[in-house]
Amino acid sequence: MKFVEKERECELVFEANGPFWHVYTDGSVMADMFCCEEDFREGMVALAVCAVLFGEAELVTFELMNNHVHLVMRGTKEACLEFFEIYKRRLMRVFLRLGKAVDWSRFEASILQIETLTSLRNEILYAHRNAYVANRAYTPFGYRWGGGWAYFNPAAEMISVVGLCDMGARKMRELTHCRDVHGLVRLKFNGDVPYIPSFCRVEIGQAVFQDPRSYFHGLSKNVEAFSHIASRLKDRVVLTDDEMFAVAARWAMENFSTKVRILNPEQKIQLARMLHYDYNATNVQLRRILGLELAVLDEMFPPVR
């Protein structure tokens, strides 16, 4: 099949399954709510239960982070926001029952419509990169608390899973914190963690990419698009140090015809401004990449308190 034919098929999937939305929360104003593996597991179970029971909007992918969440969804705007409110209320009840104190007052949803196929691809990729960018312990394929590992991964079909309905009523209620579990029969678990393809429309998300190669290419090459998304979402970290250094090295060569390590102080300041404003580089990243003093960077770009 030709490139244009594949692209048209992806466009048809986009048109048939929309509208799409990115629902997200602001981690800069929210204290950590998922602080350990148990918290993340409970957060994922609550999300899976809501996704299965709430039929008016669906998850295409998601990423749970320590202090914020990303949900890429399909449905009406109103339904997606209602889904988030249901999820928030369930989280509040579950954490209260477990004796975990969390201030949920700032856990509020913002929503952006995803209007084009290219934008949907980039929003999915951005969500899948979130943990990878924030923590060098992860790759987009190795983070348990997001949909990234389930995309274009043949191993996902080899994971041992058990249907919730095969666990027995007591175990079902214990895992889901639901008294009435009849509506959760399609939910599956790997151990005590929900199996993502059983509650998330992975097949729709995969179908908007031409093939696994195009998906993988997008994960590492769309730095400008990711910077634009981060600006809209007010995310602090956009690129890894390696990716940021590659941008810096290219810019230094194009503008100063030299390498980053031999830039003079004035050139480093110019480069720092570009990386900060165009790529959302943090002061700590700029210190590591350019060797500028943190006090100088904090004066140039006062940290958000």
Tab-separated table of N, CA and C in Angstrom, residues 5-86:
chain	number	residue	atom	x	y	z
A	5	GLU	N	-2.105	6.169	0.581
A	5	GLU	CA	-3.233	5.284	0.881
A	5	GLU	C	-3.274	4.933	2.367
A	6	LYS	N	-2.111	4.670	2.940
A	6	LYS	CA	-2.047	4.410	4.386
A	6	LYS	C	-2.507	5.627	5.177
A	7	GLU	N	-2.077	6.790	4.718
A	7	GLU	CA	-2.438	8.016	5.423
A	7	GLU	C	-3.945	8.254	5.347
A	8	ARG	N	-4.540	7.937	4.232
A	8	ARG	CA	-5.988	8.104	4.089
A	8	ARG	C	-6.730	7.159	5.027
A	9	GLU	N	-6.225	5.948	5.201
A	9	GLU	CA	-6.844	5.016	6.137
A	9	GLU	C	-6.793	5.562	7.562
A	10	CYS	N	-5.665	6.156	7.927
A	10	CYS	CA	-5.542	6.756	9.256
A	10	CYS	C	-6.507	7.921	9.415
A	11	GLU	N	-6.650	8.720	8.361
A	11	GLU	CA	-7.590	9.847	8.394
A	11	GLU	C	-9.020	9.346	8.608
A	12	LEU	N	-9.376	8.251	7.970
A	12	LEU	CA	-10.715	7.698	8.117
A	12	LEU	C	-10.964	7.236	9.550
A	13	VAL	N	-9.951	6.638	10.177
A	13	VAL	CA	-10.071	6.233	11.580
A	13	VAL	C	-10.284	7.454	12.461
A	14	PHE	N	-9.512	8.499	12.196
A	14	PHE	CA	-9.642	9.733	12.973
A	14	PHE	C	-11.046	10.317	12.828
A	15	GLU	N	-11.542	10.385	11.594
A	15	GLU	CA	-12.854	10.980	11.345
A	15	GLU	C	-13.981	10.142	11.934
A	16	ALA	N	-13.828	8.819	11.931
A	16	ALA	CA	-14.905	7.938	12.376
A	16	ALA	C	-15.002	7.837	13.897
A	17	ASN	N	-13.925	8.145	14.602
A	17	ASN	CA	-13.900	7.881	16.041
A	17	ASN	C	-13.850	9.124	16.921
A	18	GLY	N	-13.791	10.302	16.314
A	18	GLY	CA	-13.731	11.526	17.102
A	18	GLY	C	-15.076	11.950	17.635
A	19	PRO	N	-15.118	13.100	18.301
A	19	PRO	CA	-13.978	13.993	18.545
A	19	PRO	C	-13.044	13.450	19.629
A	20	PHE	N	-11.781	13.915	19.572
A	20	PHE	CA	-10.760	13.498	20.524
A	20	PHE	C	-10.358	14.679	21.401
A	21	TRP	N	-9.931	14.371	22.618
A	21	TRP	CA	-9.580	15.403	23.588
A	21	TRP	C	-8.380	14.968	24.425
A	22	HIS	N	-7.632	15.947	24.884
A	22	HIS	CA	-6.571	15.707	25.873
A	22	HIS	C	-7.034	16.324	27.186
A	23	VAL	N	-7.330	15.470	28.144
A	23	VAL	CA	-7.722	15.900	29.488
A	23	VAL	C	-6.493	15.763	30.379
A	24	TYR	N	-6.160	16.816	31.098
A	24	TYR	CA	-4.929	16.781	31.890
A	24	TYR	C	-5.083	17.631	33.140
A	25	THR	N	-4.205	17.387	34.107
A	25	THR	CA	-4.179	18.192	35.321
A	25	THR	C	-2.822	18.853	35.459
A	26	ASP	N	-2.759	19.869	36.288
A	26	ASP	CA	-1.548	20.678	36.452
A	26	ASP	C	-0.745	20.174	37.646
A	27	GLY	N	0.373	19.523	37.365
A	27	GLY	CA	1.208	18.999	38.437
A	27	GLY	C	1.952	20.063	39.205
A	28	SER	N	2.072	21.271	38.650
A	28	SER	CA	2.823	22.328	39.335
A	28	SER	C	2.076	22.876	40.545
A	29	VAL	N	0.767	22.641	40.613
A	29	VAL	CA	-0.011	23.140	41.748
A	29	VAL	C	-0.517	22.015	42.642
A	30	MET	N	-0.200	20.770	42.289
A	30	MET	CA	-0.723	19.610	43.008
A	30	MET	C	0.419	18.871	43.690
A	31	ALA	N	0.260	18.588	44.979
A	31	ALA	CA	1.246	17.760	45.679
A	31	ALA	C	1.170	16.332	45.147
A	32	ASP	N	2.218	15.562	45.362
A	32	ASP	CA	2.216	14.178	44.897
A	32	ASP	C	1.058	13.407	45.512
A	33	MET	N	0.324	12.715	44.657
A	33	MET	CA	-0.779	11.878	45.134
A	33	MET	C	-0.442	10.399	44.970
A	34	PHE	N	0.318	10.084	43.928
A	34	PHE	CA	0.783	8.711	43.721
A	34	PHE	C	2.250	8.652	44.164
A	35	CYS	N	2.465	8.161	45.357
A	35	CYS	CA	3.798	8.232	45.971
A	35	CYS	C	4.508	6.893	46.035
A	36	CYS	N	3.808	5.807	45.751
A	36	CYS	CA	4.410	4.474	45.829
A	36	CYS	C	3.650	3.559	44.873
A	37	GLU	N	4.131	2.334	44.750
A	37	GLU	CA	3.515	1.395	43.809
A	37	GLU	C	2.056	1.141	44.161
A	38	GLU	N	1.734	1.039	45.449
A	38	GLU	CA	0.344	0.808	45.845
A	38	GLU	C	-0.557	1.954	45.390
A	39	ASP	N	-0.072	3.195	45.528
A	39	ASP	CA	-0.864	4.351	45.098
A	39	ASP	C	-1.120	4.306	43.592
A	40	PHE	N	-0.078	4.005	42.817
A	40	PHE	CA	-0.245	3.932	41.366
A	40	PHE	C	-1.211	2.802	40.993
A	41	ARG	N	-1.086	1.676	41.664
A	41	ARG	CA	-1.981	0.556	41.367
A	41	ARG	C	-3.426	0.938	41.644
A	42	GLU	N	-3.656	1.583	42.797
A	42	GLU	CA	-5.026	2.006	43.119
A	42	GLU	C	-5.526	3.046	42.121
A	43	GLY	N	-4.631	3.937	41.694
A	43	GLY	CA	-5.017	4.926	40.695
A	43	GLY	C	-5.391	4.288	39.380
A	44	MET	N	-4.663	3.229	39.005
A	44	MET	CA	-4.949	2.541	37.749
A	44	MET	C	-6.232	1.718	37.862
A	45	VAL	N	-6.447	1.079	38.993
A	45	VAL	CA	-7.684	0.313	39.177
A	45	VAL	C	-8.886	1.248	39.107
A	46	ALA	N	-8.798	2.385	39.797
A	46	ALA	CA	-9.904	3.357	39.761
A	46	ALA	C	-10.171	3.828	38.340
A	47	LEU	N	-9.096	4.074	37.572
A	47	LEU	CA	-9.252	4.516	36.184
A	47	LEU	C	-9.906	3.424	35.348
A	48	ALA	N	-9.465	2.180	35.533
A	48	ALA	CA	-10.013	1.065	34.769
A	48	ALA	C	-11.489	0.857	35.081
A	49	VAL	N	-11.863	0.933	36.355
A	49	VAL	CA	-13.261	0.766	36.750
A	49	VAL	C	-14.121	1.852	36.102
A	50	CYS	N	-13.659	3.099	36.162
A	50	CYS	CA	-14.413	4.198	35.552
A	50	CYS	C	-14.534	4.013	34.046
A	51	ALA	N	-13.451	3.576	33.410
A	51	ALA	CA	-13.465	3.411	31.954
A	51	ALA	C	-14.448	2.332	31.524
A	52	VAL	N	-14.557	1.263	32.313
A	52	VAL	CA	-15.462	0.169	31.961
A	52	VAL	C	-16.919	0.531	32.251
A	53	LEU	N	-17.160	1.213	33.352
A	53	LEU	CA	-18.535	1.517	33.753
A	53	LEU	C	-19.118	2.718	33.024
A	54	PHE	N	-18.259	3.669	32.631
A	54	PHE	CA	-18.741	4.910	32.014
A	54	PHE	C	-18.661	4.773	30.503
A	55	GLY	N	-19.802	4.644	29.851
A	55	GLY	CA	-19.797	4.333	28.425
A	55	GLY	C	-19.869	5.518	27.489
A	56	GLU	N	-19.955	6.728	28.013
A	56	GLU	CA	-20.167	7.884	27.147
A	56	GLU	C	-18.875	8.494	26.607
A	57	ALA	N	-17.738	8.156	27.196
A	57	ALA	CA	-16.422	8.601	26.704
A	57	ALA	C	-15.447	7.464	26.941
A	58	GLU	N	-14.419	7.384	26.106
A	58	GLU	CA	-13.476	6.270	26.201
A	58	GLU	C	-12.036	6.769	26.215
A	59	LEU	N	-11.207	6.012	26.902
A	59	LEU	CA	-9.776	6.277	26.901
A	59	LEU	C	-9.144	5.730	25.638
A	60	VAL	N	-8.272	6.524	25.025
A	60	VAL	CA	-7.437	6.051	23.921
A	60	VAL	C	-6.051	5.712	24.458
A	61	THR	N	-5.575	6.526	25.377
A	61	THR	CA	-4.374	6.214	26.143
A	61	THR	C	-4.342	7.133	27.349
A	62	PHE	N	-3.350	6.941	28.210
A	62	PHE	CA	-3.263	7.721	29.440
A	62	PHE	C	-1.861	7.589	30.019
A	63	GLU	N	-1.559	8.446	30.974
A	63	GLU	CA	-0.320	8.339	31.742
A	63	GLU	C	-0.596	8.898	33.138
A	64	LEU	N	-0.372	8.089	34.153
A	64	LEU	CA	-0.487	8.541	35.533
A	64	LEU	C	0.903	8.910	36.027
A	65	MET	N	1.062	10.146	36.495
A	65	MET	CA	2.324	10.615	37.039
A	65	MET	C	2.151	10.903	38.530
A	66	ASN	N	3.246	11.168	39.220
A	66	ASN	CA	3.165	11.377	40.664
A	66	ASN	C	2.147	12.440	41.054
A	67	ASN	N	2.132	13.561	40.298
A	67	ASN	CA	1.288	14.678	40.717
A	67	ASN	C	0.335	15.172	39.623
A	68	HIS	N	0.204	14.428	38.539
A	68	HIS	CA	-0.735	14.822	37.496
A	68	HIS	C	-1.065	13.637	36.603
A	69	VAL	N	-2.070	13.824	35.753
A	69	VAL	CA	-2.472	12.757	34.842
A	69	VAL	C	-2.675	13.328	33.445
A	70	HIS	N	-2.501	12.465	32.460
A	70	HIS	CA	-2.838	12.771	31.065
A	70	HIS	C	-3.815	11.704	30.587
A	71	LEU	N	-4.951	12.130	30.048
A	71	LEU	CA	-5.941	11.221	29.492
A	71	LEU	C	-6.247	11.664	28.067
A	72	VAL	N	-5.934	10.838	27.086
A	72	VAL	CA	-6.335	11.105	25.705
A	72	VAL	C	-7.617	10.321	25.483
A	73	MET	N	-8.701	11.047	25.135
A	73	MET	CA	-10.031	10.447	25.153
A	73	MET	C	-10.793	10.726	23.869
A	74	ARG	N	-11.854	9.951	23.676
A	74	ARG	CA	-12.804	10.174	22.588
A	74	ARG	C	-14.199	10.285	23.187
A	75	GLY	N	-15.013	11.164	22.597
A	75	GLY	CA	-16.361	11.403	23.103
A	75	GLY	C	-16.637	12.896	23.061
A	76	THR	N	-17.747	13.299	23.623
A	76	THR	CA	-18.029	14.724	23.674
A	76	THR	C	-17.196	15.382	24.768
A	77	LYS	N	-17.045	16.681	24.667
A	77	LYS	CA	-16.303	17.419	25.682
A	77	LYS	C	-16.934	17.232	27.053
A	78	GLU	N	-18.256	17.341	27.107
A	78	GLU	CA	-18.970	17.220	28.372
A	78	GLU	C	-18.774	15.832	28.984
A	79	ALA	N	-18.821	14.790	28.144
A	79	ALA	CA	-18.667	13.426	28.642
A	79	ALA	C	-17.256	13.191	29.169
A	80	CYS	N	-16.259	13.731	28.485
A	80	CYS	CA	-14.869	13.559	28.932
A	80	CYS	C	-14.638	14.242	30.280
A	81	LEU	N	-15.186	15.430	30.451
A	81	LEU	CA	-15.045	16.133	31.726
A	81	LEU	C	-15.831	15.433	32.829
A	82	GLU	N	-16.992	14.878	32.482
A	82	GLU	CA	-17.751	14.113	33.471
A	82	GLU	C	-16.979	12.862	33.888
A	83	PHE	N	-16.344	12.206	32.913
A	83	PHE	CA	-15.518	11.049	33.223
A	83	PHE	C	-14.441	11.416	34.241
A	84	PHE	N	-13.765	12.537	34.017
A	84	PHE	CA	-12.711	12.946	34.953
A	84	PHE	C	-13.282	13.163	36.349
A	85	GLU	N	-14.429	13.800	36.453
A	85	GLU	CA	-15.020	14.056	37.773
A	85	GLU	C	-15.380	12.753	38.475
A	86	ILE	N	-15.875	11.781	37.730
A	86	ILE	CA	-16.177	10.472	38.310
A	86	ILE	C	-14.892	9.808	38.793
